[in-house]
Short mmCIF file of C-alpha atoms in Angstrom, two decimals:
data_model
loop_
_atom_site.label_atom_id
_atom_site.label_comp_id
_atom_site.label_asym_id
_atom_site.label_seq_id
_atom_site.Cartn_x
_atom_site.Cartn_y
_atom_site.Cartn_z
CA UNK A 299 -6.19 4.77 -21.42
CA UNK A 300 -3.12 7.11 -20.80
CA UNK A 301 0.08 7.23 -22.86
CA UNK A 302 3.30 5.77 -21.52
CA UNK A 303 5.30 8.63 -23.06
CA UNK A 304 5.97 10.29 -19.76
CA UNK A 305 7.47 7.26 -18.16
CA UNK A 306 11.28 7.80 -18.15
CA UNK A 307 12.60 5.41 -20.68
CA UNK A 308 9.72 3.06 -19.98
CA UNK A 309 12.13 1.16 -17.65
CA UNK A 310 11.16 -0.86 -14.73
CA UNK A 311 12.29 1.08 -11.72
CA UNK A 312 12.06 -1.78 -9.14
CA UNK A 313 15.31 -3.83 -8.33
CA UNK A 314 13.36 -7.06 -7.69
CA UNK A 315 9.81 -8.34 -8.73
CA UNK A 316 9.29 -9.93 -5.25
CA UNK A 317 9.14 -7.19 -2.43
CA UNK A 318 8.67 -7.08 1.06
CA UNK A 319 6.62 -4.48 3.07
CA UNK A 320 7.12 -3.41 6.74
CA UNK A 321 4.04 -2.35 8.63
CA UNK A 322 4.50 1.39 9.41
CA UNK A 323 1.02 2.58 10.36
CA UNK A 324 0.97 5.28 13.02
CA UNK A 325 -2.59 6.42 13.32
CA UNK A 326 -4.81 6.97 16.26
CA UNK A 327 -6.86 3.78 16.57
CA UNK A 328 -10.46 3.25 17.18
CA UNK A 329 -9.96 4.25 21.06
CA UNK A 330 -8.04 7.40 20.26
CA UNK A 331 -4.63 5.76 21.20
CA UNK A 332 -1.58 6.57 19.09
CA UNK A 333 -0.01 3.33 17.48
CA UNK A 334 3.37 2.87 15.86
CA UNK A 335 3.61 -0.53 14.39
CA UNK A 336 7.17 0.23 13.06
CA UNK A 337 8.12 0.09 16.59
CA UNK A 338 5.52 -2.39 17.86
CA UNK A 339 6.77 -4.91 15.29
CA UNK A 340 10.44 -4.53 16.43
CA UNK A 341 11.38 -3.21 13.03
CA UNK A 342 13.34 -0.44 14.43
CA UNK A 343 15.51 -2.86 16.43
CA UNK A 344 15.68 -5.60 13.95
CA UNK A 345 16.12 -3.40 10.79
CA UNK A 346 19.42 -4.91 9.57
CA UNK A 347 18.41 -8.35 10.31
CA UNK A 348 15.20 -7.93 8.73
CA UNK A 349 16.92 -6.83 5.46
CA UNK A 350 19.37 -9.76 5.57
CA UNK A 351 16.52 -12.17 5.81
CA UNK A 352 14.84 -10.55 2.72
CA UNK A 353 17.99 -10.66 0.87
CA UNK A 354 18.32 -14.52 1.30
CA UNK A 355 14.83 -14.55 -0.58
CA UNK A 356 16.05 -12.46 -3.39
CA UNK A 357 14.11 -9.56 -2.29
CA UNK A 358 15.92 -6.38 -3.20
CA UNK A 359 12.93 -3.78 -2.87
CA UNK A 360 10.89 -2.96 0.33
CA UNK A 361 8.04 -0.67 1.30
CA UNK A 362 8.78 1.57 4.33
CA UNK A 363 7.17 4.57 6.02
CA UNK A 364 8.45 7.58 7.72
CA UNK A 365 5.82 7.73 10.47
CA UNK A 366 4.67 11.38 10.08
CA UNK A 367 3.34 11.81 13.52
CA UNK A 368 6.87 11.10 14.83
CA UNK A 369 8.78 13.09 12.25
CA UNK A 370 7.00 16.39 12.55
CA UNK A 371 7.81 17.26 16.07
CA UNK A 372 6.16 20.69 15.78
CA UNK A 373 4.42 22.33 12.87
CA UNK A 374 7.12 22.64 10.04
CA UNK A 375 9.94 21.19 12.26
CA UNK A 376 11.28 17.84 11.63
CA UNK A 377 13.30 15.09 13.36
CA UNK A 378 14.67 12.98 10.45
CA UNK A 379 16.94 10.83 12.76
CA UNK A 380 15.23 7.49 12.18
CA UNK A 381 14.53 8.21 8.48
CA UNK A 382 18.22 8.89 8.04
CA UNK A 383 19.06 5.54 9.74
CA UNK A 384 16.69 3.57 7.34
CA UNK A 385 18.11 5.56 4.33
CA UNK A 386 21.76 4.85 5.31
CA UNK A 387 21.23 1.13 6.29
CA UNK A 388 19.24 0.39 3.17
CA UNK A 389 21.60 2.02 0.93
CA UNK A 390 24.49 0.16 2.54
CA UNK A 391 22.73 -3.19 2.03
CA UNK A 392 21.75 -2.17 -1.60
CA UNK A 393 18.10 -2.32 -0.52
CA UNK A 394 15.71 -0.37 -2.59
CA UNK A 395 12.94 1.56 -0.46
CA UNK A 396 9.62 2.67 -1.69
CA UNK A 397 8.69 5.34 0.78
CA UNK A 398 5.22 5.90 2.34
CA UNK A 399 4.96 9.53 3.44
CA UNK A 400 1.52 9.17 5.23
CA UNK A 401 0.47 5.66 6.08
CA UNK A 402 -2.76 6.33 7.99
CA UNK A 403 -1.10 8.58 10.69
CA UNK A 404 -1.31 12.46 11.11
CA UNK A 405 0.17 14.56 13.81
CA UNK A 406 -1.94 15.09 17.06
CA UNK A 407 -2.93 18.58 16.06
CA UNK A 408 -4.12 17.76 12.44
CA UNK A 409 -6.82 16.10 10.73
CA UNK A 410 -7.57 15.96 6.90
CA UNK A 411 -10.31 18.40 7.61
CA UNK A 412 -8.05 20.99 9.27
CA UNK A 413 -7.54 24.05 6.91
CA UNK A 414 -3.76 23.66 7.02
CA UNK A 415 -3.62 19.96 6.33
CA UNK A 416 -2.52 20.27 2.96
CA UNK A 417 -0.07 22.90 3.27
CA UNK A 418 1.68 20.94 6.23
CA UNK A 419 1.70 17.78 4.38
CA UNK A 420 3.00 19.03 1.20
CA UNK A 421 5.71 20.92 3.02
CA UNK A 422 6.52 17.60 4.80
CA UNK A 423 6.91 15.70 1.47
CA UNK A 424 9.02 18.49 -0.12
CA UNK A 425 11.34 18.31 3.00
CA UNK A 426 11.59 14.52 2.77
CA UNK A 427 12.80 14.76 -0.78
CA UNK A 428 15.28 17.37 0.23
CA UNK A 429 16.46 15.27 2.97
CA UNK A 430 16.71 12.02 0.85
CA UNK A 431 18.60 13.69 -2.05
CA UNK A 432 21.10 15.04 0.38
CA UNK A 433 22.04 11.53 1.39
CA UNK A 434 21.29 9.76 -1.99
CA UNK A 435 21.68 12.11 -4.89
CA UNK A 436 21.15 9.57 -7.70
CA UNK A 437 18.98 6.74 -8.58
CA UNK A 438 15.22 6.29 -8.30
CA UNK A 439 13.20 7.73 -5.69
CA UNK A 440 9.79 6.30 -5.40
CA UNK A 441 7.20 7.61 -3.14
CA UNK A 442 3.66 6.76 -2.09
CA UNK A 443 2.34 10.27 -0.76
CA UNK A 444 -0.76 8.68 1.11
CA UNK A 445 -1.51 5.15 1.42
CA UNK A 446 -4.95 3.78 0.70
CA UNK A 447 -6.90 7.05 0.62
CA UNK A 448 -10.15 5.08 -0.17
CA UNK A 449 -9.76 3.10 3.03
CA UNK A 450 -8.61 5.73 5.36
CA UNK A 451 -11.45 8.03 4.09
CA UNK A 452 -14.00 5.42 5.09
CA UNK A 453 -12.30 4.49 8.31
CA UNK A 454 -11.94 8.02 9.62
CA UNK A 455 -14.83 9.56 7.71
CA UNK A 456 -17.55 7.10 7.77
CA UNK A 457 -17.00 4.63 10.76
CA UNK A 458 -15.06 6.45 13.41
CA UNK A 459 -12.17 4.17 13.26
CA UNK A 460 -9.59 6.77 13.32
CA UNK A 461 -9.09 10.61 13.07
CA UNK A 462 -11.17 12.51 12.40
CA UNK A 463 -13.69 10.14 13.64
CA UNK A 464 -16.65 11.08 11.61
CA UNK A 465 -19.79 9.61 10.49
CA UNK A 466 -21.03 10.27 6.85
CA UNK A 467 -18.19 12.51 5.90
CA UNK A 468 -16.12 9.93 3.92
CA UNK A 469 -16.27 12.09 0.59
CA UNK A 470 -15.09 15.19 2.46
CA UNK A 471 -12.13 13.33 4.07
CA UNK A 472 -11.18 11.92 0.61
CA UNK A 473 -11.31 15.10 -1.13
CA UNK A 474 -9.12 16.96 1.56
CA UNK A 475 -6.67 13.98 1.35
CA UNK A 476 -6.46 14.26 -2.42
CA UNK A 477 -6.08 18.00 -2.20
CA UNK A 478 -3.06 17.39 -0.10
CA UNK A 479 -1.82 14.42 -2.30
CA UNK A 480 -1.66 16.54 -5.49
CA UNK A 481 -0.09 19.53 -3.78
CA UNK A 482 2.58 17.29 -2.40
CA UNK A 483 3.41 15.85 -5.81
CA UNK A 484 3.81 19.43 -7.11
CA UNK A 485 6.16 20.49 -4.43
CA UNK A 486 8.16 17.20 -4.54
CA UNK A 487 8.64 17.51 -8.33
CA UNK A 488 9.93 21.08 -8.04
CA UNK A 489 12.67 19.52 -5.89
CA UNK A 490 13.24 16.32 -7.97
CA UNK A 491 11.38 16.30 -11.51
CA UNK A 492 12.22 12.55 -11.93
CA UNK A 493 10.48 11.48 -8.65
CA UNK A 494 8.10 8.49 -9.24
CA UNK A 495 4.80 8.29 -7.76
CA UNK A 496 3.19 4.97 -6.83
CA UNK A 497 -0.51 5.18 -5.88
CA UNK A 498 -1.47 2.31 -3.49
CA UNK A 499 -5.20 1.68 -3.13
CA UNK A 500 -7.50 -1.38 -2.31
CA UNK A 501 -8.41 -3.67 -5.25
CA UNK A 502 -11.96 -4.84 -4.52
CA UNK A 503 -14.85 -6.36 -6.08
CA UNK A 504 -18.48 -5.48 -4.85
CA UNK A 505 -21.28 -7.56 -6.45
CA UNK A 506 -24.86 -8.11 -5.63
CA UNK A 507 -26.42 -11.57 -4.95
CA UNK A 508 -29.77 -10.22 -6.79
CA UNK A 509 -28.38 -10.53 -10.25
CA UNK A 510 -31.78 -10.63 -11.85
CA UNK A 511 -32.63 -7.12 -10.28
CA UNK A 512 -31.39 -4.18 -12.41
CA UNK A 513 -31.45 -1.73 -9.44
CA UNK A 514 -29.29 -4.12 -7.28
CA UNK A 515 -26.80 -4.54 -10.16
CA UNK A 516 -26.43 -0.87 -10.75
CA UNK A 517 -26.05 -0.04 -6.96
CA UNK A 518 -23.34 -2.74 -6.62
CA UNK A 519 -21.67 -1.42 -9.72
CA UNK A 520 -21.65 2.06 -8.63
CA UNK A 521 -20.10 0.94 -5.19
CA UNK A 522 -17.49 -1.19 -7.08
CA UNK A 523 -16.30 1.77 -9.16
CA UNK A 524 -16.05 4.22 -6.38
CA UNK A 525 -12.73 2.59 -5.95
CA UNK A 526 -11.33 4.45 -8.83
CA UNK A 527 -12.12 8.02 -7.55
CA UNK A 528 -8.60 8.44 -6.33
CA UNK A 529 -7.22 7.38 -9.49
CA UNK A 530 -9.56 9.66 -11.39
CA UNK A 531 -8.88 12.70 -9.30
CA UNK A 532 -5.07 12.13 -9.27
CA UNK A 533 -5.17 12.08 -13.03
CA UNK A 534 -7.38 15.09 -13.43
CA UNK A 535 -10.36 13.27 -14.89
CA UNK A 536 -12.46 14.04 -11.68
CA UNK A 537 -12.36 17.08 -9.58
CA UNK A 538 -10.04 18.97 -12.09
CA UNK A 539 -9.95 22.01 -9.73
CA UNK A 540 -7.64 20.14 -7.57
CA UNK A 541 -5.03 20.14 -10.21
CA UNK A 542 -4.52 16.43 -11.02
CA UNK A 543 -2.55 15.52 -14.28
CA UNK A 544 -2.35 12.27 -16.15
CA UNK A 545 1.40 12.09 -15.38
CA UNK A 546 0.65 12.01 -11.72
CA UNK A 547 -1.10 8.62 -12.16
CA UNK A 548 2.40 6.96 -12.48
CA UNK A 549 2.62 3.58 -11.12
CA UNK A 550 -0.37 1.88 -9.90
CA UNK A 551 -0.08 -0.27 -6.76
CA UNK A 552 -3.13 -2.49 -5.77
CA UNK A 553 -3.60 -3.71 -2.27
CA UNK A 554 -5.38 -7.17 -2.45
CA UNK A 555 -6.37 -9.22 0.59
CA UNK A 556 -8.64 -12.34 1.08
CA UNK A 557 -11.48 -10.22 2.35
CA UNK A 558 -11.51 -7.74 -0.72
CA UNK A 559 -14.64 -9.10 -2.35
CA UNK A 560 -18.11 -8.82 -0.81
CA UNK A 561 -21.84 -8.82 -1.48
CA UNK A 562 -23.10 -5.33 -1.48
CA UNK A 563 -26.44 -5.78 0.37
CA UNK A 564 -25.10 -8.05 3.21
CA UNK A 565 -21.25 -7.11 3.20
CA UNK A 566 -20.68 -10.85 3.36
CA UNK A 567 -17.23 -11.74 2.04
CA UNK A 568 -16.89 -13.93 -0.82
CA UNK A 569 -14.87 -17.10 -0.06
CA UNK A 570 -11.59 -17.14 -2.03
CA UNK A 571 -10.62 -21.00 -1.53
CA UNK A 572 -13.65 -22.89 -2.58
CA UNK A 573 -13.51 -25.51 -5.23
CA UNK A 574 -15.27 -24.82 -7.64
CA UNK A 575 -14.99 -21.09 -7.11
CA UNK A 576 -18.01 -19.17 -5.78
CA UNK A 577 -19.92 -17.96 -8.87
CA UNK A 578 -19.57 -14.35 -7.89
CA UNK A 579 -15.84 -14.49 -7.05
CA UNK A 580 -13.45 -12.96 -9.57
CA UNK A 581 -9.78 -13.70 -10.18
CA UNK A 582 -7.21 -11.32 -9.13
CA UNK A 583 -6.05 -11.59 -12.75
CA UNK A 584 -9.36 -10.33 -14.01
CA UNK A 585 -9.38 -7.46 -11.43
CA UNK A 586 -5.99 -6.33 -12.57
CA UNK A 587 -6.96 -6.74 -16.08
CA UNK A 588 -9.80 -4.24 -15.48
CA UNK A 589 -7.54 -1.59 -13.88
CA UNK A 590 -5.00 -1.96 -16.64
CA UNK A 591 -7.66 -1.56 -19.32
CA UNK A 592 -9.08 1.44 -17.54
CA UNK A 593 -5.69 3.38 -17.09
CA UNK A 594 -3.08 1.61 -19.17
CA UNK A 595 -0.36 2.27 -16.35
CA UNK A 596 2.37 -0.14 -15.12
CA UNK A 597 1.20 -1.84 -11.88
CA UNK A 598 2.41 -3.75 -8.91
CA UNK A 599 0.64 -5.83 -6.32
CA UNK A 600 1.64 -3.36 -3.53
CA UNK A 601 0.22 -5.34 -0.60
CA UNK A 602 -0.96 -8.95 -0.23
CA UNK A 603 -0.81 -11.50 2.62
CA UNK A 604 -3.37 -13.83 4.55
CA UNK A 605 -3.43 -14.31 8.42
CA UNK A 606 -2.91 -17.67 10.11
CA UNK A 607 -2.84 -21.18 8.75
CA UNK A 608 -3.82 -20.38 5.11
CA UNK A 609 -0.80 -18.32 4.39
CA UNK A 610 1.03 -20.69 2.31
CA UNK A 611 -2.17 -21.52 0.31
CA UNK A 612 -2.76 -17.82 -0.28
CA UNK A 613 0.93 -17.25 -1.67
CA UNK A 614 0.35 -20.26 -3.97
CA UNK A 615 -2.81 -18.62 -5.25
CA UNK A 616 -1.06 -15.23 -5.77
CA UNK A 617 1.77 -16.90 -7.61
CA UNK A 618 -0.76 -18.41 -10.13
CA UNK A 619 -2.51 -15.07 -10.52
CA UNK A 620 0.71 -13.16 -11.10
CA UNK A 621 1.86 -15.81 -13.83
CA UNK A 622 -1.63 -15.39 -15.38
CA UNK A 623 -1.21 -11.48 -15.48
CA UNK A 624 2.36 -11.70 -16.87
CA UNK A 625 1.14 -14.16 -19.55
CA UNK A 626 -1.43 -11.68 -20.66
CA UNK A 627 1.27 -9.13 -21.25
CA UNK A 628 0.06 -6.70 -18.63
CA UNK A 629 3.13 -4.69 -17.24
CA UNK A 630 2.93 -6.04 -13.69
CA UNK A 631 6.42 -4.93 -12.36
CA UNK A 632 6.23 -6.58 -8.73
CA UNK A 633 4.39 -8.10 -5.93
CA UNK A 634 4.96 -7.00 -2.21
CA UNK A 635 4.08 -9.34 0.48
CA UNK A 636 2.72 -7.19 3.20
CA UNK A 637 3.44 -7.37 6.27
CA UNK A 638 6.41 -9.61 5.65
CA UNK A 639 7.02 -9.54 9.43
CA UNK A 640 4.25 -10.18 11.90
CA UNK A 641 2.17 -7.20 13.30
CA UNK A 642 -0.03 -6.65 16.10
CA UNK A 643 -3.67 -5.40 15.71
CA UNK A 644 -4.23 -1.64 15.60
CA UNK A 645 -7.07 -1.72 18.05
CA UNK A 646 -5.57 -4.33 20.27
CA UNK A 647 -1.56 -4.46 20.34
CA UNK A 648 -1.98 -7.88 22.42
CA UNK A 649 -3.44 -9.52 19.29
CA UNK A 650 -0.96 -10.62 16.68
CA UNK A 651 -2.12 -11.31 13.05
CA UNK A 652 0.45 -13.86 12.12
CA UNK A 653 0.32 -12.95 8.48
CA UNK A 654 4.09 -12.46 7.79
CA UNK A 655 6.73 -14.91 6.67
CA UNK A 656 8.22 -14.47 10.10
CA UNK A 657 5.92 -14.60 13.21
CA UNK A 658 6.52 -12.67 16.49
CA UNK A 659 5.73 -15.13 19.36
CA UNK A 660 7.56 -13.39 22.11
CA UNK A 661 6.03 -9.93 22.57
CA UNK A 662 8.98 -8.83 24.89
CA UNK A 663 11.99 -9.81 22.69
CA UNK A 664 9.95 -9.35 19.36
CA UNK A 665 12.20 -12.06 17.97
CA UNK A 666 11.49 -13.30 14.58
CA UNK A 667 10.32 -16.88 14.12
CA UNK A 668 10.22 -18.18 10.50
CA UNK A 669 6.95 -19.67 9.23
CA UNK A 670 8.38 -22.65 7.31
CA UNK A 671 5.33 -23.34 5.15
CA UNK A 672 5.06 -19.76 3.98
CA UNK A 673 8.67 -19.51 3.30
CA UNK A 674 8.53 -22.64 1.19
CA UNK A 675 5.50 -21.30 -0.76
CA UNK A 676 7.45 -17.96 -1.20
CA UNK A 677 10.59 -19.69 -2.40
CA UNK A 678 8.27 -21.57 -4.85
CA UNK A 679 6.95 -18.25 -5.99
CA UNK A 680 10.38 -17.12 -6.88
CA UNK A 681 11.14 -20.46 -8.83
CA UNK A 682 7.88 -19.89 -10.85
CA UNK A 683 8.84 -16.45 -11.69
CA UNK A 684 12.15 -17.72 -12.80
CA UNK A 685 10.75 -20.47 -14.80
CA UNK A 686 8.43 -18.14 -16.53
CA UNK A 687 11.16 -15.76 -17.43
CA UNK A 688 12.92 -18.48 -19.30
CA UNK A 689 10.14 -18.85 -21.70
CA UNK A 690 9.24 -15.29 -22.57
#
């Protein structure tokens, strides 16, 4: 367990516990086509309206991304026009932004296995901090250098779902991404020593159905604990040659969805809504408790949502789990509903997931349609948190 001594005053840096995340993936999909879900969801055109809608819900903190593939127009040459617009509008509305520098996408001429990847990425991160501080010199700056290294390493390194379209090279991709991650932190801290780093990784549970077989239990356990490689590299516990340090593991964000628990041998997802619960299904509270026991760092649920008709039911489940975590005294600093606005599928932009609090039913206008059941459940989430705060 790490010490909290390097946390500035041990203060919560977030403006609100409830947060909203806007889809910002800009990777090349399984067919080699570049996507930009920031634009595909209409968030570029509805930016102010989206912020206004969140303000009504009491949300003052959001996750946004800069779309690296769009910003770096040539190696080491950047177009910050859209990023500046987000900074200015969010600042004018007193909306705090947690910034993703790389949310799955890289420039066309780069992959994580390129020899200049780390240098290009760390320079981008440094220049982002310089740009941001030129516009907002004071206050917290919270950055996620690379979102879900574990997932994107698997997607691009093992199953050819994105660049670099490899099979069996997931570890090599992960190692390269973490080299870039750590170098970026070093350069950002050289510009702004007080910058906060929020690591966002999937929170999963991998189990075996052969609970009486020792080999099966060990294999599932090894797979389960691979999810912590990013944290261990970042903190210097693993691969120390990359330069990780305990203070780089600053705020831990966990991304948790309905399909984050599965059986190792069959890859069958464990059902989350069964009554009584499936005997192998673990509560979100117990999973978060494991992470906190392992690292002792402040945490947030950095992504969670559910597609389709079970959205409201999922929000009610997350509400209960958050209250359980808070009652246990674990420093859970926030919960981000992600994506809070509907999004299309990466590999088929004609398919919409309908997982946000607002749906997009017209793919031409991209107008927002409130999902009333989800909004009702979300407002109850806020009331439950308010009630909890009265009794602590």
